Amino acid sequence: MKPLTDATATVAGLRERVLAFARERDWEQFHSPKHLSMALAAEAGELMEHFLWTESKDSATPLADPAKREKIEDEIADVVIYALEFANIGGIDLAKAIGAKLAKNAAKYPVEKARGSAKKYTEL
Amino acid sequence: MKPLTDATATVAGLRERVLAFARERDWEQFHSPKHLSMALAAEAGELMEHFLWTESKDSATPLADPAKREKIEDEIADVVIYALEFANIGGIDLAKAIGAKLAKNAAKYPVEKARGSAKKYTEL
Amino acid sequence: MKPLTDATATVAGLRERVLAFARERDWEQFHSPKHLSMALAAEAGELMEHFLWTESKDSATPLADPAKREKIEDEIADVVIYALEFANIGGIDLAKAIGAKLAKNAAKYPVEKARGSAKKYTEL
Amino acid sequence: MKPLTDATATVAGLRERVLAFARERDWEQFHSPKHLSMALAAEAGELMEHFLWTESKDSATPLADPAKREKIEDEIADVVIYALEFANIGGIDLAKAIGAKLAKNAAKYPVEKARGSAKKYTEL
């Protein structure tokens, strides 16, 4: 298989890799939406642990340490792998869902009101 | 902008959309690795809430209900949007990280040992 | 210090233990509501990992294995320790908050409507 | 029932309240360790959402706003309610588990080494 890189990898291509990995191991029987949502949340928690006690402004520091960076890259990869498999099992077009959600977010957070603000749309 | 779909959308293309959305709103100031990891975990929790009390085997049911399906698609989209922005801020090639993690997982879970088993690699 | 046990330990007593632990180490400087909510969520994710791929009906099995049980007890303890410290830092009477929330839940889930149902109150 | 307050409420007393609430509704059938760990993690995510984009040092601000404070108190109550029910179902003495975990933490983080440091014990 050719090496994956963001510039050329399509979501569909990544989904196929993840699905093939699960199928080879006969793991689809465990991959219900419920289980995958749990696994995704657990991995998200592990990613977050790398940034627990640092200040927000200092939180790029672990990414500058090669050993920590590798762990962080593994965690974010795990999160996205489970998201891709969730899309596989649920029959969801992920890029389309992202496009639709960005459109909704754009309506909730119009540029002129939301610029420079971290407020929730209900408080803008 | 042309509609997004998994068959043609590259990870790089999705990352650009997400980055443009944040930049237009001057939101990069809030997008530290720490904050993004928190937002991602919070969205993962929301996704999981759709499957809380159902049995695993019944957990595709909410996806068959159009109103619930739309909410679930929004949640998984949110998760991936934050993952893409985390990659943007961290300078991470996400597809490459996924490829590297799948290779590690393949070594931890060789097909012949892992087939049909939900055990952790430490217990195989 | 006398051994702690649910029959006699008050919430206030547990809170004091947790606060003393943090103060001895000069850790209150790190214990903002934000950081504690993150730590709590990360520990909740670790607890959940023990039950990821099991069916709900089989999920008491890990608790019957002494080594796994000890780990699970450690994880739930971590969750509650952070909840107690969150209450310490936020000046929240936790038992009172629990009483108030149970009263709200009782109004949302009246016995006659909610009995035997896992539906959300918005769907009852 | 008398009002609950931290000064007098024992863990056992709180556990009984939570168990009675579930039993009245015949909800114990849904309260497997797996399901409760998911519910706990989902509530922890909701708690965290109140502090997403604030800086750590400003994160007590929402607690000073009465409407937000009530929501935050509800979220932390939900977290602890699920922790108490998890202890009920798992037959765990929560105060004892907390005492045991604090003892382990004290060994991992001796006062003289850990004072004023947010480092993980593996890095002290």
CSV table of C-alpha atoms in Angstrom, one decimal:
chain,number,residue,atom,x,y,z
A,1,MET,CA,0.0,0.0,0.0
A,2,LYS,CA,1.2,3.5,-0.8
A,3,PRO,CA,2.0,5.7,2.2
A,4,LEU,CA,-0.9,7.9,3.3
A,5,THR,CA,-0.7,11.7,3.3
A,6,ASP,CA,-3.3,14.4,3.8
A,7,ALA,CA,-2.6,16.0,0.4
A,8,THR,CA,-3.8,13.0,-1.5
A,9,ALA,CA,-5.7,10.7,0.9
A,10,THR,CA,-9.4,10.8,0.4
A,11,VAL,CA,-11.9,10.1,3.2
A,12,ALA,CA,-13.2,7.2,1.2
A,13,GLY,CA,-9.6,5.8,0.9
A,14,LEU,CA,-9.0,6.1,4.7
A,15,ARG,CA,-12.4,4.5,5.4
A,16,GLU,CA,-11.4,1.5,3.2
A,17,ARG,CA,-8.2,1.0,5.1
A,18,VAL,CA,-9.9,1.1,8.4
A,19,LEU,CA,-12.7,-1.3,7.2
A,20,ALA,CA,-10.2,-3.7,5.8
A,21,PHE,CA,-8.3,-3.8,9.1
A,22,ALA,CA,-11.4,-4.6,11.0
A,23,ARG,CA,-12.6,-7.2,8.5
A,24,GLU,CA,-9.3,-9.1,8.4
A,25,ARG,CA,-9.7,-9.6,12.2
A,26,ASP,CA,-13.4,-10.4,12.0
A,27,TRP,CA,-14.0,-7.4,14.3
A,28,GLU,CA,-17.1,-6.0,12.7
A,29,GLN,CA,-19.2,-8.1,15.1
A,30,PHE,CA,-17.9,-5.8,17.9
A,31,HIS,CA,-18.3,-2.5,15.9
A,32,SER,CA,-21.8,-1.4,16.8
A,33,PRO,CA,-22.5,2.3,16.8
A,34,LYS,CA,-22.7,2.1,20.6
A,35,HIS,CA,-19.3,0.4,21.1
A,36,LEU,CA,-17.6,2.7,18.5
A,37,SER,CA,-18.9,5.8,20.2
A,38,MET,CA,-17.5,4.6,23.5
A,39,ALA,CA,-14.1,3.7,22.1
A,40,LEU,CA,-14.0,7.1,20.4
A,41,ALA,CA,-14.8,8.9,23.6
A,42,ALA,CA,-12.2,6.9,25.6
A,43,GLU,CA,-9.5,7.8,23.0
A,44,ALA,CA,-10.6,11.4,23.1
A,45,GLY,CA,-10.0,11.2,26.9
A,46,GLU,CA,-6.5,9.8,26.4
A,47,LEU,CA,-5.7,12.6,24.0
A,48,MET,CA,-6.9,15.2,26.5
A,49,GLU,CA,-4.7,13.7,29.2
A,50,HIS,CA,-1.6,15.0,27.5
A,51,PHE,CA,-2.8,18.6,28.1
A,52,LEU,CA,-4.4,18.2,31.5
A,53,TRP,CA,-2.5,20.5,33.8
A,54,THR,CA,-0.8,22.9,31.3
A,55,GLU,CA,-2.1,26.3,30.6
A,56,SER,CA,-3.8,26.7,27.2
A,57,LYS,CA,-1.0,29.0,26.0
A,58,ASP,CA,1.7,26.4,26.8
A,59,SER,CA,-0.2,23.5,25.4
A,60,ALA,CA,1.8,23.3,22.2
A,61,THR,CA,4.9,22.4,24.2
A,62,PRO,CA,4.2,18.6,24.4
A,63,LEU,CA,4.0,18.6,20.6
A,64,ALA,CA,7.6,19.9,20.4
A,65,ASP,CA,8.9,16.9,22.3
A,66,PRO,CA,9.4,14.0,19.8
A,67,ALA,CA,8.4,11.2,22.2
A,68,LYS,CA,5.3,13.0,23.4
A,69,ARG,CA,4.4,14.1,19.9
A,70,GLU,CA,4.4,10.5,18.7
A,71,LYS,CA,2.0,9.6,21.5
A,72,ILE,CA,-0.2,12.5,20.7
A,73,GLU,CA,-0.2,11.7,17.0
A,74,ASP,CA,-1.2,8.1,18.0
A,75,GLU,CA,-4.1,9.4,20.1
A,76,ILE,CA,-5.5,11.7,17.5
A,77,ALA,CA,-5.1,8.9,14.9
A,78,ASP,CA,-7.1,6.5,17.2
A,79,VAL,CA,-9.9,9.1,17.5
A,80,VAL,CA,-10.2,9.5,13.7
A,81,ILE,CA,-9.9,5.8,13.1
A,82,TYR,CA,-12.9,5.2,15.3
A,83,ALA,CA,-14.7,8.1,13.6
A,84,LEU,CA,-14.0,6.6,10.2
A,85,GLU,CA,-15.2,3.1,11.4
A,86,PHE,CA,-18.3,4.8,12.9
A,87,ALA,CA,-19.0,6.3,9.5
A,88,ASN,CA,-18.4,2.9,7.9
A,89,ILE,CA,-20.9,1.1,10.2
A,90,GLY,CA,-23.4,3.9,10.1
A,91,GLY,CA,-23.3,4.4,6.4
A,92,ILE,CA,-22.5,8.1,6.9
A,93,ASP,CA,-20.8,10.2,4.3
A,94,LEU,CA,-18.4,12.0,6.7
A,95,ALA,CA,-17.2,14.8,4.3
A,96,LYS,CA,-20.8,15.6,3.5
A,97,ALA,CA,-21.7,15.6,7.2
A,98,ILE,CA,-18.8,17.9,7.8
A,99,GLY,CA,-19.9,20.2,5.0
A,100,ALA,CA,-23.5,20.3,6.4
A,101,LYS,CA,-22.3,20.9,9.9
A,102,LEU,CA,-20.0,23.8,8.9
A,103,ALA,CA,-23.0,25.3,7.1
A,104,LYS,CA,-25.1,25.1,10.2
A,105,ASN,CA,-22.2,26.5,12.3
A,106,ALA,CA,-21.9,29.4,9.8
A,107,ALA,CA,-25.5,30.3,10.3
A,108,LYS,CA,-25.2,30.1,14.1
A,109,TYR,CA,-21.9,32.0,14.1
A,110,PRO,CA,-22.1,34.7,11.5
A,111,VAL,CA,-18.7,36.2,10.9
A,112,GLU,CA,-19.7,39.7,11.9
A,113,LYS,CA,-21.1,38.6,15.2
A,114,ALA,CA,-18.8,35.8,16.1
A,115,ARG,CA,-15.4,37.4,15.2
A,116,GLY,CA,-13.0,37.2,18.0
A,117,SER,CA,-15.6,35.9,20.5
A,118,ALA,CA,-15.5,32.6,22.3
A,119,LYS,CA,-19.2,33.0,23.4
A,120,LYS,CA,-21.7,30.3,22.6
A,121,TYR,CA,-24.1,31.2,19.8
A,122,THR,CA,-27.0,31.4,22.4
A,123,GLU,CA,-25.1,34.3,24.1
A,124,LEU,CA,-23.9,36.2,21.0
B,1,MET,CA,-17.6,25.8,-2.9
B,2,LYS,CA,-18.4,22.4,-4.4
B,3,PRO,CA,-20.2,19.9,-2.2
B,4,LEU,CA,-18.0,17.7,-0.1
B,5,THR,CA,-18.2,13.9,-0.4
B,6,ASP,CA,-16.0,11.1,0.9
B,7,ALA,CA,-15.2,9.8,-2.5
B,8,THR,CA,-13.4,12.9,-3.6
B,9,ALA,CA,-12.6,15.0,-0.4
B,10,THR,CA,-9.0,14.8,0.6
B,11,VAL,CA,-8.0,15.3,4.3
B,12,ALA,CA,-6.1,18.4,3.2
B,13,GLY,CA,-9.2,19.8,1.5
B,14,LEU,CA,-11.2,19.3,4.7
B,15,ARG,CA,-8.5,20.8,6.8
B,16,GLU,CA,-8.5,23.9,4.7
B,17,ARG,CA,-12.3,24.3,5.0
B,18,VAL,CA,-12.1,24.0,8.8
B,19,LEU,CA,-9.1,26.4,9.0
B,20,ALA,CA,-10.9,29.0,6.8
B,21,PHE,CA,-13.9,28.8,9.1
B,22,ALA,CA,-11.8,29.5,12.2
B,23,ARG,CA,-9.8,32.2,10.5
B,24,GLU,CA,-12.8,34.1,9.2
B,25,ARG,CA,-14.0,34.4,12.8
B,26,ASP,CA,-10.5,35.1,14.3
B,27,TRP,CA,-10.9,31.9,16.4
B,28,GLU,CA,-7.4,30.6,16.1
B,29,GLN,CA,-6.6,32.5,19.3
B,30,PHE,CA,-8.8,30.0,21.2
B,31,HIS,CA,-7.6,26.9,19.3
B,32,SER,CA,-4.8,25.7,21.5
B,33,PRO,CA,-4.1,22.0,21.5
B,34,LYS,CA,-5.5,21.9,25.1
B,35,HIS,CA,-8.8,23.6,24.2
B,36,LEU,CA,-9.3,21.6,21.0
B,37,SER,CA,-8.7,18.3,22.9
B,38,MET,CA,-11.3,19.3,25.4
B,39,ALA,CA,-13.8,20.3,22.7
B,40,LEU,CA,-13.2,17.1,20.9
B,41,ALA,CA,-13.8,15.0,24.1
B,42,ALA,CA,-17.0,17.0,24.9
B,43,GLU,CA,-18.4,16.3,21.4
B,44,ALA,CA,-17.4,12.6,21.7
B,45,GLY,CA,-19.5,12.6,24.9
B,46,GLU,CA,-22.5,14.1,23.1
B,47,LEU,CA,-22.2,11.5,20.3
B,48,MET,CA,-22.1,8.7,22.9
B,49,GLU,CA,-25.3,10.0,24.6
B,50,HIS,CA,-27.3,8.9,21.6
B,51,PHE,CA,-26.4,5.3,22.5
B,52,LEU,CA,-26.4,5.4,26.3
B,53,TRP,CA,-29.1,2.9,27.4
B,54,THR,CA,-29.5,0.8,24.3
B,55,GLU,CA,-28.0,-2.6,23.9
B,56,SER,CA,-25.1,-2.8,21.5
B,57,LYS,CA,-27.0,-5.0,19.1
B,58,ASP,CA,-29.8,-2.4,18.9
B,59,SER,CA,-27.6,0.6,18.6
B,60,ALA,CA,-28.1,1.1,14.9
B,61,THR,CA,-31.8,1.9,15.5
B,62,PRO,CA,-31.3,5.6,16.2
B,63,LEU,CA,-29.5,5.8,12.8
B,64,ALA,CA,-32.6,4.6,11.1
B,65,ASP,CA,-34.7,7.5,12.5
B,66,PRO,CA,-34.1,10.6,10.2
B,67,ALA,CA,-34.3,13.2,13.0
B,68,LYS,CA,-31.9,11.3,15.2
B,69,ARG,CA,-29.7,10.4,12.3
B,70,GLU,CA,-29.2,14.1,11.5
B,71,LYS,CA,-28.2,14.8,15.1
B,72,ILE,CA,-25.8,11.9,15.1
B,73,GLU,CA,-24.3,13.0,11.8
B,74,ASP,CA,-23.8,16.5,13.3
B,75,GLU,CA,-22.1,15.0,16.4
B,76,ILE,CA,-19.6,12.8,14.4
B,77,ALA,CA,-19.0,15.8,12.1
B,78,ASP,CA,-18.2,18.0,15.2
B,79,VAL,CA,-15.8,15.3,16.5
B,80,VAL,CA,-13.9,15.2,13.1
B,81,ILE,CA,-14.0,19.0,12.7
B,82,TYR,CA,-12.1,19.3,16.0
B,83,ALA,CA,-9.7,16.5,15.0
B,84,LEU,CA,-9.0,18.3,11.7
B,85,GLU,CA,-8.4,21.6,13.5
B,86,PHE,CA,-6.2,19.9,16.1
B,87,ALA,CA,-4.1,18.6,13.2
B,88,ASN,CA,-4.1,22.1,11.7
B,89,ILE,CA,-2.8,23.7,14.9
B,90,GLY,CA,-0.4,20.9,15.7
B,91,GLY,CA,1.0,20.6,12.2
B,92,ILE,CA,0.1,16.9,12.1
B,93,ASP,CA,-0.4,15.0,8.9
B,94,LEU,CA,-3.5,13.1,9.9
B,95,ALA,CA,-3.5,10.5,7.1
B,96,LYS,CA,0.1,9.7,7.8
B,97,ALA,CA,-0.6,9.4,11.5
B,98,ILE,CA,-3.5,7.1,10.8
B,99,GLY,CA,-1.3,5.0,8.5
B,100,ALA,CA,1.4,4.8,11.2
B,101,LYS,CA,-1.1,3.9,13.9
B,102,LEU,CA,-2.7,1.2,11.8
B,103,ALA,CA,0.8,-0.3,11.3
B,104,LYS,CA,1.3,-0.3,15.0
B,105,ASN,CA,-2.1,-1.9,15.6
B,106,ALA,CA,-1.3,-4.6,13.0
B,107,ALA,CA,1.8,-5.5,14.9
B,108,LYS,CA,-0.1,-5.6,18.3
B,109,TYR,CA,-3.0,-7.4,16.8
B,110,PRO,CA,-1.7,-9.9,14.2
B,111,VAL,CA,-4.6,-11.4,12.2
B,112,GLU,CA,-4.0,-15.0,13.3
B,113,LYS,CA,-4.1,-14.1,17.0
B,114,ALA,CA,-6.7,-11.4,17.0
B,115,ARG,CA,-9.3,-12.8,14.7
B,116,GLY,CA,-12.7,-12.8,16.3
B,117,SER,CA,-11.4,-11.7,19.6
B,118,ALA,CA,-12.2,-8.5,21.5
B,119,LYS,CA,-9.4,-9.0,23.9
B,120,LYS,CA,-6.8,-6.3,24.5
B,121,TYR,CA,-3.4,-7.1,22.9
B,122,THR,CA,-1.9,-7.5,26.4
B,123,GLU,CA,-4.3,-10.5,26.9
B,124,LEU,CA,-4.1,-12.2,23.5
C,1,MET,CA,-6.3,8.6,60.3
C,2,LYS,CA,-9.1,6.1,60.8
C,3,PRO,CA,-10.0,3.9,57.8
C,4,LEU,CA,-12.7,5.3,55.6
C,5,THR,CA,-15.9,3.4,54.9
C,6,ASP,CA,-19.2,4.4,53.3
C,7,ALA,CA,-21.3,3.6,56.4
C,8,THR,CA,-19.6,6.4,58.5
C,9,ALA,CA,-17.7,8.6,56.0
C,10,THR,CA,-19.5,11.9,55.5
C,11,VAL,CA,-19.0,13.9,52.2
C,12,ALA,CA,-17.5,16.7,54.3
C,13,GLY,CA,-15.0,14.3,55.8
C,14,LEU,CA,-14.0,13.0,52.3
C,15,ARG,CA,-13.7,16.5,51.0
C,16,GLU,CA,-11.3,17.4,53.9
C,17,ARG,CA,-9.0,14.4,53.0
C,18,VAL,CA,-8.9,15.4,49.4
C,19,LEU,CA,-8.2,19.0,50.2
C,20,ALA,CA,-5.5,18.2,52.6
C,21,PHE,CA,-3.8,15.9,50.0
C,22,ALA,CA,-3.8,18.8,47.5
C,23,ARG,CA,-2.7,21.4,50.0
C,24,GLU,CA,0.3,19.4,51.3
C,25,ARG,CA,1.6,19.3,47.7
C,26,ASP,CA,0.7,22.9,47.0
C,27,TRP,CA,-1.5,21.7,44.1
C,28,GLU,CA,-4.4,24.1,44.6
C,29,GLN,CA,-2.7,26.4,42.1
C,30,PHE,CA,-3.5,23.8,39.4
C,31,HIS,CA,-7.0,23.0,40.6
C,32,SER,CA,-9.1,25.4,38.7
C,33,PRO,CA,-12.7,24.4,37.8
C,34,LYS,CA,-11.6,24.0,34.2
C,35,HIS,CA,-8.6,21.7,35.0
C,36,LEU,CA,-10.6,19.6,37.5
C,37,SER,CA,-13.4,19.1,35.0
C,38,MET,CA,-10.9,17.9,32.4
C,39,ALA,CA,-9.2,15.5,34.9
C,40,LEU,CA,-12.6,14.2,36.0
C,41,ALA,CA,-13.6,13.5,32.3
C,42,ALA,CA,-10.3,11.9,31.6
C,43,GLU,CA,-10.7,9.5,34.6
C,44,ALA,CA,-14.2,8.8,33.5
C,45,GLY,CA,-12.9,7.7,30.1
C,46,GLU,CA,-10.4,5.4,31.8
C,47,LEU,CA,-13.2,3.8,33.9
C,48,MET,CA,-15.2,3.3,30.7
C,49,GLU,CA,-12.3,1.6,29.0
C,50,HIS,CA,-12.7,-1.4,31.3
C,51,PHE,CA,-16.1,-2.1,29.7
C,52,LEU,CA,-15.5,-1.1,26.1
C,53,TRP,CA,-16.2,-4.2,24.1
C,54,THR,CA,-18.3,-6.3,26.5
C,55,GLU,CA,-22.0,-6.6,26.2
C,56,SER,CA,-23.9,-4.7,28.9
C,57,LYS,CA,-25.2,-8.0,30.4
C,58,ASP,CA,-21.6,-9.3,30.8
C,59,SER,CA,-20.1,-6.1,32.1
C,60,ALA,CA,-20.0,-7.2,35.7
C,61,THR,CA,-17.5,-9.9,34.8
C,62,PRO,CA,-14.4,-7.6,35.1
C,63,LEU,CA,-15.5,-6.8,38.7
C,64,ALA,CA,-15.3,-10.5,39.6
C,65,ASP,CA,-11.6,-10.6,38.7
C,66,PRO,CA,-9.6,-9.3,41.7
C,67,ALA,CA,-6.9,-7.6,39.6
C,68,LYS,CA,-9.3,-5.9,37.3
C,69,ARG,CA,-11.6,-5.0,40.2
C,70,GLU,CA,-8.8,-3.2,42.0
C,71,LYS,CA,-8.1,-1.2,38.8
C,72,ILE,CA,-11.8,-0.4,38.4
C,73,GLU,CA,-12.1,0.7,42.1
C,74,ASP,CA,-9.1,2.9,41.5
C,75,GLU,CA,-10.7,4.6,38.5
C,76,ILE,CA,-14.1,5.2,40.2
C,77,ALA,CA,-12.1,6.5,43.2
C,78,ASP,CA,-10.2,8.9,40.9
C,79,VAL,CA,-13.5,10.2,39.5
C,80,VAL,CA,-15.0,10.9,42.9
C,81,ILE,CA,-11.8,12.4,44.2
C,82,TYR,CA,-11.9,15.0,41.4
C,83,ALA,CA,-15.6,15.5,42.0
C,84,LEU,CA,-14.9,16.2,45.7
C,85,GLU,CA,-12.0,18.6,44.8
C,86,PHE,CA,-14.2,20.3,42.2
C,87,ALA,CA,-16.8,20.8,45.1
C,88,ASN,CA,-14.0,22.1,47.3
C,89,ILE,CA,-12.8,24.7,44.8
C,90,GLY,CA,-16.2,25.7,43.7
C,91,GLY,CA,-17.7,25.9,47.2
C,92,ILE,CA,-20.4,23.5,46.3
C,93,ASP,CA,-22.4,21.5,48.8
C,94,LEU,CA,-22.3,18.2,46.9
C,95,ALA,CA,-24.9,16.3,49.0
C,96,LYS,CA,-27.2,19.3,48.7
C,97,ALA,CA,-26.6,19.5,44.9
C,98,ILE,CA,-27.4,15.7,44.6
C,99,GLY,CA,-30.6,16.2,46.6
C,100,ALA,CA,-31.7,19.0,44.4
C,101,LYS,CA,-30.8,17.1,41.2
C,102,LEU,CA,-32.7,14.0,42.4
C,103,ALA,CA,-35.7,16.2,43.0
C,104,LYS,CA,-35.5,17.6,39.5
C,105,ASN,CA,-35.1,14.1,38.1
C,106,ALA,CA,-38.1,12.9,40.0
C,107,ALA,CA,-40.2,15.7,38.4
C,108,LYS,CA,-38.8,14.8,34.9
C,109,TYR,CA,-39.2,11.1,35.4
C,110,PRO,CA,-42.4,10.5,37.5
C,111,VAL,CA,-42.6,6.9,38.7
C,112,GLU,CA,-45.8,6.1,36.9
C,113,LYS,CA,-44.5,7.2,33.5
C,114,ALA,CA,-40.8,6.2,33.8
C,115,ARG,CA,-41.2,2.8,35.3
C,116,GLY,CA,-39.3,0.2,33.3
C,117,SER,CA,-38.4,2.7,30.5
C,118,ALA,CA,-35.0,3.8,29.4
C,119,LYS,CA,-36.5,6.6,27.3
C,120,LYS,CA,-35.4,10.2,27.8
C,121,TYR,CA,-37.9,12.4,29.6
C,122,THR,CA,-38.5,14.3,26.4
C,123,GLU,CA,-39.8,11.1,24.8
C,124,LEU,CA,-41.9,9.7,27.7
D,1,MET,CA,-36.7,13.0,53.8
D,2,LYS,CA,-34.4,15.4,55.6
D,3,PRO,CA,-32.4,17.8,53.4
D,4,LEU,CA,-29.0,16.5,52.4
D,5,THR,CA,-25.8,18.4,53.3
D,6,ASP,CA,-22.2,17.5,53.1
D,7,ALA,CA,-21.6,18.0,56.9
D,8,THR,CA,-23.9,15.1,57.8
D,9,ALA,CA,-24.6,13.0,54.7
D,10,THR,CA,-22.7,9.8,54.7
D,11,VAL,CA,-21.8,8.0,51.4
D,12,ALA,CA,-24.0,5.1,52.5
D,13,GLY,CA,-26.9,7.5,52.9
D,14,LEU,CA,-26.4,9.0,49.5
D,15,ARG,CA,-26.1,5.6,47.9
D,16,GLU,CA,-29.4,4.6,49.4
D,17,ARG,CA,-31.2,7.6,48.0
D,18,VAL,CA,-29.8,6.9,44.6
D,19,LEU,CA,-30.6,3.2,44.7
D,20,ALA,CA,-34.2,3.9,45.9
D,21,PHE,CA,-34.6,6.4,43.0
D,22,ALA,CA,-33.6,3.7,40.5
D,23,ARG,CA,-35.6,0.9,42.1
D,24,GLU,CA,-38.8,2.9,42.2
D,25,ARG,CA,-38.5,3.3,38.4
D,26,ASP,CA,-37.4,-0.3,37.8
D,27,TRP,CA,-34.2,1.1,36.3
D,28,GLU,CA,-31.8,-1.4,37.8
D,29,GLN,CA,-32.2,-3.5,34.6
D,30,PHE,CA,-30.4,-0.7,32.7
D,31,HIS,CA,-27.8,-0.1,35.3
D,32,SER,CA,-25.0,-2.4,34.2
D,33,PRO,CA,-21.4,-1.3,35.0
D,34,LYS,CA,-20.9,-0.6,31.3
D,35,HIS,CA,-24.0,1.6,30.9
D,36,LEU,CA,-23.2,3.5,34.1
D,37,SER,CA,-19.6,4.1,33.1
D,38,MET,CA,-20.9,5.6,29.8
D,39,ALA,CA,-23.5,7.7,31.5
D,40,LEU,CA,-20.9,9.0,34.0
D,41,ALA,CA,-18.5,9.8,31.2
D,42,ALA,CA,-21.2,11.6,29.2
D,43,GLU,CA,-22.1,13.7,32.2
D,44,ALA,CA,-18.4,14.5,32.8
D,45,GLY,CA,-18.3,15.8,29.3
D,46,GLU,CA,-21.3,18.0,29.9
D,47,LEU,CA,-19.6,19.4,33.0
D,48,MET,CA,-16.5,20.2,31.1
D,49,GLU,CA,-18.4,22.0,28.4
D,50,HIS,CA,-19.0,24.9,30.8
D,51,PHE,CA,-15.3,25.5,30.9
D,52,LEU,CA,-14.3,24.8,27.3
D,53,TRP,CA,-12.9,28.1,26.0
D,54,THR,CA,-12.1,29.9,29.1
D,55,GLU,CA,-8.6,30.2,30.5
D,56,SER,CA,-7.9,28.1,33.6
D,57,LYS,CA,-7.5,31.2,35.7
D,58,ASP,CA,-10.9,32.6,34.6
D,59,SER,CA,-12.7,29.4,35.0
D,60,ALA,CA,-14.3,30.2,38.3
D,61,THR,CA,-16.3,33.0,36.6
D,62,PRO,CA,-19.2,30.8,35.5
D,63,LEU,CA,-19.6,29.6,39.1
D,64,ALA,CA,-20.3,33.3,40.1
D,65,ASP,CA,-23.2,33.5,37.7
D,66,PRO,CA,-26.3,32.1,39.5
D,67,ALA,CA,-27.9,30.6,36.4
D,68,LYS,CA,-24.7,29.0,35.2
D,69,ARG,CA,-23.8,27.9,38.8
D,70,GLU,CA,-27.1,26.0,39.0
D,71,LYS,CA,-26.3,24.1,35.8
D,72,ILE,CA,-22.8,23.3,36.9
D,73,GLU,CA,-24.1,22.0,40.2
D,74,ASP,CA,-26.6,19.9,38.4
D,75,GLU,CA,-23.8,18.4,36.2
D,76,ILE,CA,-21.4,17.6,39.1
D,77,ALA,CA,-24.4,16.1,40.9
D,78,ASP,CA,-25.2,13.9,37.9
D,79,VAL,CA,-21.6,12.7,37.8
D,80,VAL,CA,-21.6,11.8,41.5
D,81,ILE,CA,-25.1,10.2,41.2
D,82,TYR,CA,-23.8,7.8,38.5
D,83,ALA,CA,-20.6,7.2,40.6
D,84,LEU,CA,-22.8,6.2,43.6
D,85,GLU,CA,-25.0,4.0,41.5
D,86,PHE,CA,-21.9,2.4,39.9
D,87,ALA,CA,-20.7,1.6,43.5
D,88,ASN,CA,-24.2,0.2,44.3
D,89,ILE,CA,-24.2,-2.1,41.3
D,90,GLY,CA,-20.6,-3.1,41.7
D,91,GLY,CA,-20.7,-3.6,45.4
D,92,ILE,CA,-17.9,-1.1,45.9
D,93,ASP,CA,-17.2,0.7,49.2
D,94,LEU,CA,-16.5,4.0,47.7
D,95,ALA,CA,-15.0,5.7,50.7
D,96,LYS,CA,-12.7,2.8,51.3
D,97,ALA,CA,-11.7,2.9,47.6
D,98,ILE,CA,-11.0,6.6,47.9
D,99,GLY,CA,-8.9,6.0,51.0
D,100,ALA,CA,-6.9,3.3,49.2
D,101,LYS,CA,-6.4,5.4,46.1
D,102,LEU,CA,-5.2,8.4,48.2
D,103,ALA,CA,-2.7,6.1,49.8
D,104,LYS,CA,-1.4,5.0,46.4
D,105,ASN,CA,-1.3,8.5,45.2
D,106,ALA,CA,0.7,9.5,48.3
D,107,ALA,CA,3.3,6.9,47.5
D,108,LYS,CA,3.5,8.0,43.9
D,109,TYR,CA,3.6,11.7,44.8
D,110,PRO,CA,5.6,12.1,48.0
D,111,VAL,CA,5.2,15.6,49.4
D,112,GLU,CA,8.9,16.5,49.1
D,113,LYS,CA,9.1,15.6,45.4
D,114,ALA,CA,5.6,16.6,44.2
D,115,ARG,CA,5.2,19.9,46.0
D,116,GLY,CA,4.3,22.7,43.6
D,117,SER,CA,4.8,20.4,40.5
D,118,ALA,CA,2.1,19.4,38.0
D,119,LYS,CA,4.4,16.7,36.5
D,120,LYS,CA,3.2,13.1,36.3
D,121,TYR,CA,4.8,10.8,38.8
D,122,THR,CA,6.7,9.0,36.0
D,123,GLU,CA,8.5,12.4,35.4
D,124,LEU,CA,9.2,13.5,38.9
